[in-house]
Amino acid sequence: KQEVTQIPAALSVPEGENLVLNCSFTDSAIYNLQWFRQDPGKGLTSLLLIQSSQREQTSGRLNASLDKSSGRSTLYIAASQPGDSATYLCAAASGGSYIPTFGRGTSLIVHP
Amino acid sequence: DAMVIQNPRYQVTQFGKPVTLSCSQTLNHNVMYWYQQKSSQAPKLLFHYYDKDFNNEADTPDNFQSRRPNTSFCFLDIRSPGLGDAAMYLCATSRDLPGLATSYEQYFGPGTRLTVT
């Protein structure tokens, strides 16, 4: 059974910093990995989707990488802004069920 | 342009009183999912539909049921809500399941916050 872990659980950084969020998964036979953003009391917004055949995806200030052999994905946020404050979740789809398994997320605060 | 719509956004129900949450989508996606999310926890999959094919998670309580009358709509019925069922309920869609198609992305609705009194 796939297990997804996100470390750290919470992160507070000053505005302008580059930062990395980590996502680890136990079953390396994944189909894809998706990163989401969740604002308090809201639904999830998709940020980036990485297929198993890909190594990374980029969107604006966001870059997500995937290393299946080590069971890791990272989300890199460049030049962080207060508006980036949210919880970031990753989800790995693997196994016969094809259904994504979510991590608990990293709660990010970017202070001015 | 809302793609996955959930109604209501906030629902208050009494202990044991049946409640129905609704989800609709304008994406014409094959797959619809229902998740339960409690504070600071990962979304927990309750069930999903692939077209009309219903798939229940093994640990989803019998108290939770779902209906998908057509492609666009999916309902979550909680037959006898308990205090432990208070949570955010998230509906999501995807065009297909990963492994069956190269392009797969989940789209989520804004969620329904359920309070049980």
mmCIF file of C-alpha atoms in Angstrom:
data_model
loop_
_atom_site.group_PDB
_atom_site.id
_atom_site.type_symbol
_atom_site.label_atom_id
_atom_site.label_comp_id
_atom_site.label_asym_id
_atom_site.label_seq_id
_atom_site.Cartn_x
_atom_site.Cartn_y
_atom_site.Cartn_z
ATOM 1 C CA LYS A 1 0.000 0.000 0.000
ATOM 2 C CA GLN A 2 1.345 3.381 -1.020
ATOM 3 C CA GLU A 3 2.287 5.746 1.790
ATOM 4 C CA VAL A 4 3.070 9.401 1.176
ATOM 5 C CA THR A 5 4.952 11.558 3.652
ATOM 6 C CA GLN A 6 5.538 15.289 3.514
ATOM 7 C CA ILE A 7 8.238 16.959 5.532
ATOM 8 C CA PRO A 8 8.247 19.476 7.099
ATOM 9 C CA ALA A 9 4.658 19.665 8.323
ATOM 10 C CA ALA A 10 4.974 23.435 8.648
ATOM 11 C CA LEU A 11 7.345 26.043 7.325
ATOM 12 C CA SER A 12 7.657 29.780 7.895
ATOM 13 C CA VAL A 13 9.954 31.858 5.697
ATOM 14 C CA PRO A 14 10.525 35.535 4.932
ATOM 15 C CA GLU A 15 9.336 36.927 1.647
ATOM 16 C CA GLY A 16 11.769 36.490 -1.234
ATOM 17 C CA GLU A 17 13.272 33.215 -0.095
ATOM 18 C CA ASN A 18 13.586 30.235 -2.407
ATOM 19 C CA LEU A 19 12.254 27.127 -0.752
ATOM 20 C CA VAL A 20 11.839 23.395 -1.248
ATOM 21 C CA LEU A 21 8.974 21.224 -0.104
ATOM 22 C CA ASN A 22 9.508 17.476 0.110
ATOM 23 C CA CYS A 23 7.271 14.542 -0.711
ATOM 24 C CA SER A 24 8.291 10.911 -0.163
ATOM 25 C CA PHE A 25 6.454 7.811 -1.322
ATOM 26 C CA THR A 26 7.023 4.148 -0.533
ATOM 27 C CA ASP A 27 5.939 2.497 -3.783
ATOM 28 C CA SER A 28 8.189 3.680 -6.579
ATOM 29 C CA ALA A 29 5.952 2.142 -9.257
ATOM 30 C CA ILE A 30 3.915 5.291 -9.604
ATOM 31 C CA TYR A 31 1.939 6.434 -12.628
ATOM 32 C CA ASN A 32 2.143 10.089 -11.781
ATOM 33 C CA LEU A 33 2.554 12.554 -8.961
ATOM 34 C CA GLN A 34 0.516 15.712 -8.554
ATOM 35 C CA TRP A 35 1.137 18.770 -6.390
ATOM 36 C CA PHE A 36 -1.773 20.781 -5.029
ATOM 37 C CA ARG A 37 -2.298 23.958 -3.111
ATOM 38 C CA GLN A 38 -5.038 24.306 -0.512
ATOM 39 C CA ASP A 39 -6.045 27.603 1.036
ATOM 40 C CA PRO A 40 -7.754 27.491 4.471
ATOM 41 C CA GLY A 41 -11.280 26.129 4.231
ATOM 42 C CA LYS A 42 -11.067 25.681 0.478
ATOM 43 C CA GLY A 43 -10.694 22.904 -2.035
ATOM 44 C CA LEU A 44 -7.485 21.801 -3.729
ATOM 45 C CA THR A 45 -5.979 23.616 -6.686
ATOM 46 C CA SER A 46 -3.745 21.629 -8.994
ATOM 47 C CA LEU A 47 -0.278 23.110 -9.417
ATOM 48 C CA LEU A 48 1.766 20.579 -11.344
ATOM 49 C CA LEU A 49 1.382 17.025 -12.610
ATOM 50 C CA ILE A 50 4.440 14.882 -13.322
ATOM 51 C CA GLN A 51 4.010 11.702 -15.333
ATOM 52 C CA SER A 52 6.141 8.717 -14.385
ATOM 53 C CA SER A 53 8.213 9.163 -17.535
ATOM 54 C CA GLN A 54 9.062 12.763 -16.674
ATOM 55 C CA ARG A 55 11.734 14.151 -14.363
ATOM 56 C CA GLU A 56 10.301 17.600 -13.765
ATOM 57 C CA GLN A 57 7.598 20.101 -14.575
ATOM 58 C CA THR A 58 7.663 23.876 -14.373
ATOM 59 C CA SER A 59 4.986 26.516 -14.070
ATOM 60 C CA GLY A 60 6.021 30.087 -13.412
ATOM 61 C CA ARG A 61 7.914 30.225 -10.116
ATOM 62 C CA LEU A 62 7.162 26.572 -9.388
ATOM 63 C CA ASN A 63 9.284 23.600 -10.332
ATOM 64 C CA ALA A 64 8.476 20.040 -9.358
ATOM 65 C CA SER A 65 10.914 17.169 -9.737
ATOM 66 C CA LEU A 66 10.410 13.435 -9.552
ATOM 67 C CA ASP A 67 12.945 10.755 -8.639
ATOM 68 C CA LYS A 68 11.175 7.428 -8.668
ATOM 69 C CA SER A 69 14.226 5.388 -7.683
ATOM 70 C CA SER A 70 14.570 7.270 -4.412
ATOM 71 C CA GLY A 71 10.827 7.670 -3.896
ATOM 72 C CA ARG A 72 10.964 11.433 -3.755
ATOM 73 C CA SER A 73 9.452 14.505 -5.290
ATOM 74 C CA THR A 74 10.288 18.093 -4.490
ATOM 75 C CA LEU A 75 8.404 21.307 -5.124
ATOM 76 C CA TYR A 76 10.659 24.299 -5.544
ATOM 77 C CA ILE A 77 9.163 27.746 -5.065
ATOM 78 C CA ALA A 78 11.313 30.627 -6.259
ATOM 79 C CA ALA A 79 11.168 34.113 -4.757
ATOM 80 C CA SER A 80 8.358 33.308 -2.343
ATOM 81 C CA GLN A 81 5.574 35.829 -1.766
ATOM 82 C CA PRO A 82 3.000 36.240 1.017
ATOM 83 C CA GLY A 83 0.357 35.084 -1.458
ATOM 84 C CA ASP A 84 2.099 31.702 -1.574
ATOM 85 C CA SER A 85 0.984 31.057 2.001
ATOM 86 C CA ALA A 86 -1.134 27.901 1.914
ATOM 87 C CA THR A 87 -0.921 24.162 2.495
ATOM 88 C CA TYR A 88 0.826 22.213 -0.237
ATOM 89 C CA LEU A 89 -0.110 18.583 -0.758
ATOM 90 C CA CYS A 90 1.318 15.920 -3.003
ATOM 91 C CA ALA A 91 -0.505 12.850 -4.275
ATOM 92 C CA ALA A 92 1.038 9.758 -5.858
ATOM 93 C CA ALA A 93 -0.989 7.447 -8.092
ATOM 94 C CA SER A 94 0.293 3.890 -8.138
ATOM 95 C CA GLY A 95 -0.600 0.249 -7.916
ATOM 96 C CA GLY A 96 -3.574 -1.612 -9.233
ATOM 97 C CA SER A 97 -6.126 0.830 -7.885
ATOM 98 C CA TYR A 98 -4.700 3.777 -9.891
ATOM 99 C CA ILE A 99 -6.080 6.075 -7.204
ATOM 100 C CA PRO A 100 -3.820 8.822 -5.831
ATOM 101 C CA THR A 101 -2.655 8.637 -2.233
ATOM 102 C CA PHE A 102 -2.258 11.993 -0.538
ATOM 103 C CA GLY A 103 0.262 13.249 1.967
ATOM 104 C CA ARG A 104 -0.848 15.383 4.895
ATOM 105 C CA GLY A 105 0.679 18.480 3.397
ATOM 106 C CA THR A 106 3.158 21.174 4.328
ATOM 107 C CA SER A 107 1.668 24.345 5.766
ATOM 108 C CA LEU A 108 3.645 27.287 4.392
ATOM 109 C CA ILE A 109 3.633 30.824 5.745
ATOM 110 C CA VAL A 110 5.529 33.514 3.871
ATOM 111 C CA HIS A 111 5.752 36.627 5.987
ATOM 112 C CA PRO A 112 6.478 40.109 4.594
ATOM 113 C CA ASP B 1 -15.568 29.387 -15.063
ATOM 114 C CA ALA B 2 -16.360 26.857 -12.373
ATOM 115 C CA MET B 3 -15.547 23.332 -13.513
ATOM 116 C CA VAL B 4 -16.315 21.316 -10.392
ATOM 117 C CA ILE B 5 -19.146 22.737 -8.338
ATOM 118 C CA GLN B 6 -20.177 21.632 -4.881
ATOM 119 C CA ASN B 7 -23.366 22.551 -3.083
ATOM 120 C CA PRO B 8 -23.859 23.641 -0.483
ATOM 121 C CA ARG B 9 -20.553 25.140 0.612
ATOM 122 C CA TYR B 10 -21.577 24.858 4.251
ATOM 123 C CA GLN B 11 -24.009 22.335 5.661
ATOM 124 C CA VAL B 12 -25.196 21.989 9.227
ATOM 125 C CA THR B 13 -27.113 18.874 10.152
ATOM 126 C CA GLN B 14 -28.299 17.284 13.327
ATOM 127 C CA PHE B 15 -26.912 14.083 14.763
ATOM 128 C CA GLY B 16 -28.590 11.187 12.953
ATOM 129 C CA LYS B 17 -30.413 13.324 10.378
ATOM 130 C CA PRO B 18 -29.683 12.235 6.797
ATOM 131 C CA VAL B 19 -27.862 14.710 4.632
ATOM 132 C CA THR B 20 -26.956 14.853 0.933
ATOM 133 C CA LEU B 21 -24.048 16.723 -0.575
ATOM 134 C CA SER B 22 -23.920 17.367 -4.290
ATOM 135 C CA CYS B 23 -21.215 17.737 -6.887
ATOM 136 C CA SER B 24 -21.466 18.655 -10.537
ATOM 137 C CA GLN B 25 -18.866 19.018 -13.254
ATOM 138 C CA THR B 26 -18.701 20.720 -16.624
ATOM 139 C CA LEU B 27 -15.582 18.844 -17.760
ATOM 140 C CA ASN B 28 -17.331 15.702 -19.012
ATOM 141 C CA HIS B 29 -14.801 13.618 -17.107
ATOM 142 C CA ASN B 30 -15.231 9.893 -16.679
ATOM 143 C CA VAL B 31 -14.090 9.668 -13.083
ATOM 144 C CA MET B 32 -15.609 11.349 -10.036
ATOM 145 C CA TYR B 33 -14.278 11.013 -6.495
ATOM 146 C CA TRP B 34 -15.459 11.826 -3.000
ATOM 147 C CA TYR B 35 -12.915 12.578 -0.283
ATOM 148 C CA GLN B 36 -13.289 13.322 3.396
ATOM 149 C CA GLN B 37 -10.766 15.696 4.899
ATOM 150 C CA LYS B 38 -10.435 16.490 8.580
ATOM 151 C CA SER B 39 -8.340 19.294 9.976
ATOM 152 C CA SER B 40 -4.614 19.007 9.167
ATOM 153 C CA GLN B 41 -5.100 15.562 7.658
ATOM 154 C CA ALA B 42 -4.708 14.153 4.196
ATOM 155 C CA PRO B 43 -7.852 13.821 2.094
ATOM 156 C CA LYS B 44 -9.252 10.339 2.592
ATOM 157 C CA LEU B 45 -10.875 8.690 -0.406
ATOM 158 C CA LEU B 46 -14.375 7.411 0.308
ATOM 159 C CA PHE B 47 -15.279 6.116 -3.157
ATOM 160 C CA HIS B 48 -15.025 6.865 -6.818
ATOM 161 C CA TYR B 49 -16.987 6.274 -9.996
ATOM 162 C CA TYR B 50 -15.449 5.332 -13.282
ATOM 163 C CA ASP B 51 -18.370 6.242 -15.516
ATOM 164 C CA LYS B 52 -21.186 4.279 -13.848
ATOM 165 C CA ASP B 53 -18.879 1.766 -12.231
ATOM 166 C CA PHE B 54 -18.912 2.390 -8.471
ATOM 167 C CA ASN B 55 -15.802 1.653 -6.418
ATOM 168 C CA ASN B 56 -16.024 1.725 -2.648
ATOM 169 C CA GLU B 57 -12.946 1.941 -0.444
ATOM 170 C CA ALA B 58 -12.719 -0.997 1.948
ATOM 171 C CA ASP B 59 -12.721 1.197 5.040
ATOM 172 C CA THR B 60 -15.543 3.520 4.012
ATOM 173 C CA PRO B 61 -18.341 3.177 6.580
ATOM 174 C CA ASP B 62 -21.686 1.841 5.382
ATOM 175 C CA ASN B 63 -23.171 5.108 6.606
ATOM 176 C CA PHE B 64 -21.773 6.728 3.459
ATOM 177 C CA GLN B 65 -23.463 6.108 0.130
ATOM 178 C CA SER B 66 -23.116 7.664 -3.283
ATOM 179 C CA ARG B 67 -25.130 8.084 -6.455
ATOM 180 C CA ARG B 68 -24.117 9.155 -9.921
ATOM 181 C CA PRO B 69 -27.277 9.571 -12.011
ATOM 182 C CA ASN B 70 -25.405 10.926 -15.019
ATOM 183 C CA THR B 71 -21.939 12.029 -16.114
ATOM 184 C CA SER B 72 -22.272 15.498 -14.668
ATOM 185 C CA PHE B 73 -23.631 14.852 -11.198
ATOM 186 C CA CYS B 74 -22.555 12.864 -8.180
ATOM 187 C CA PHE B 75 -24.099 12.814 -4.708
ATOM 188 C CA LEU B 76 -22.796 11.854 -1.291
ATOM 189 C CA ASP B 77 -25.443 10.612 1.120
ATOM 190 C CA ILE B 78 -24.704 10.301 4.811
ATOM 191 C CA ARG B 79 -27.522 8.242 6.233
ATOM 192 C CA SER B 80 -27.038 8.900 9.938
ATOM 193 C CA PRO B 81 -24.368 11.505 10.551
ATOM 194 C CA GLY B 82 -22.365 11.227 13.727
ATOM 195 C CA LEU B 83 -20.193 13.844 15.375
ATOM 196 C CA GLY B 84 -17.157 12.132 13.877
ATOM 197 C CA ASP B 85 -18.443 12.790 10.375
ATOM 198 C CA ALA B 86 -17.944 16.527 10.730
ATOM 199 C CA ALA B 87 -15.346 17.347 8.087
ATOM 200 C CA MET B 88 -14.690 18.954 4.737
ATOM 201 C CA TYR B 89 -16.022 16.843 1.886
ATOM 202 C CA LEU B 90 -14.206 17.242 -1.387
ATOM 203 C CA CYS B 91 -15.395 16.197 -4.812
ATOM 204 C CA ALA B 92 -12.883 15.704 -7.594
ATOM 205 C CA THR B 93 -12.899 14.604 -11.217
ATOM 206 C CA SER B 94 -10.411 13.311 -13.727
ATOM 207 C CA ARG B 95 -10.693 12.510 -17.396
ATOM 208 C CA ASP B 96 -9.447 9.008 -16.800
ATOM 209 C CA LEU B 97 -7.505 6.928 -14.325
ATOM 210 C CA PRO B 98 -3.709 7.026 -14.390
ATOM 211 C CA GLY B 99 -2.214 4.063 -16.124
ATOM 212 C CA LEU B 100 -5.068 4.014 -18.623
ATOM 213 C CA ALA B 101 -4.195 7.346 -20.186
ATOM 214 C CA THR B 102 -1.061 9.425 -20.379
ATOM 215 C CA SER B 103 -2.864 12.572 -19.426
ATOM 216 C CA TYR B 104 -4.410 12.580 -16.020
ATOM 217 C CA GLU B 105 -5.092 15.378 -13.607
ATOM 218 C CA GLN B 106 -7.502 15.663 -10.727
ATOM 219 C CA TYR B 107 -9.688 18.747 -10.492
ATOM 220 C CA PHE B 108 -11.258 19.558 -7.166
ATOM 221 C CA GLY B 109 -14.321 21.476 -6.186
ATOM 222 C CA PRO B 110 -14.334 24.068 -3.381
ATOM 223 C CA GLY B 111 -15.588 21.537 -0.841
ATOM 224 C CA THR B 112 -18.549 21.346 1.513
ATOM 225 C CA ARG B 113 -17.905 21.960 5.179
ATOM 226 C CA LEU B 114 -20.212 19.678 7.179
ATOM 227 C CA THR B 115 -21.050 20.455 10.790
ATOM 228 C CA VAL B 116 -22.953 17.943 12.915
ATOM 229 C CA THR B 117 -24.749 19.293 15.977
#
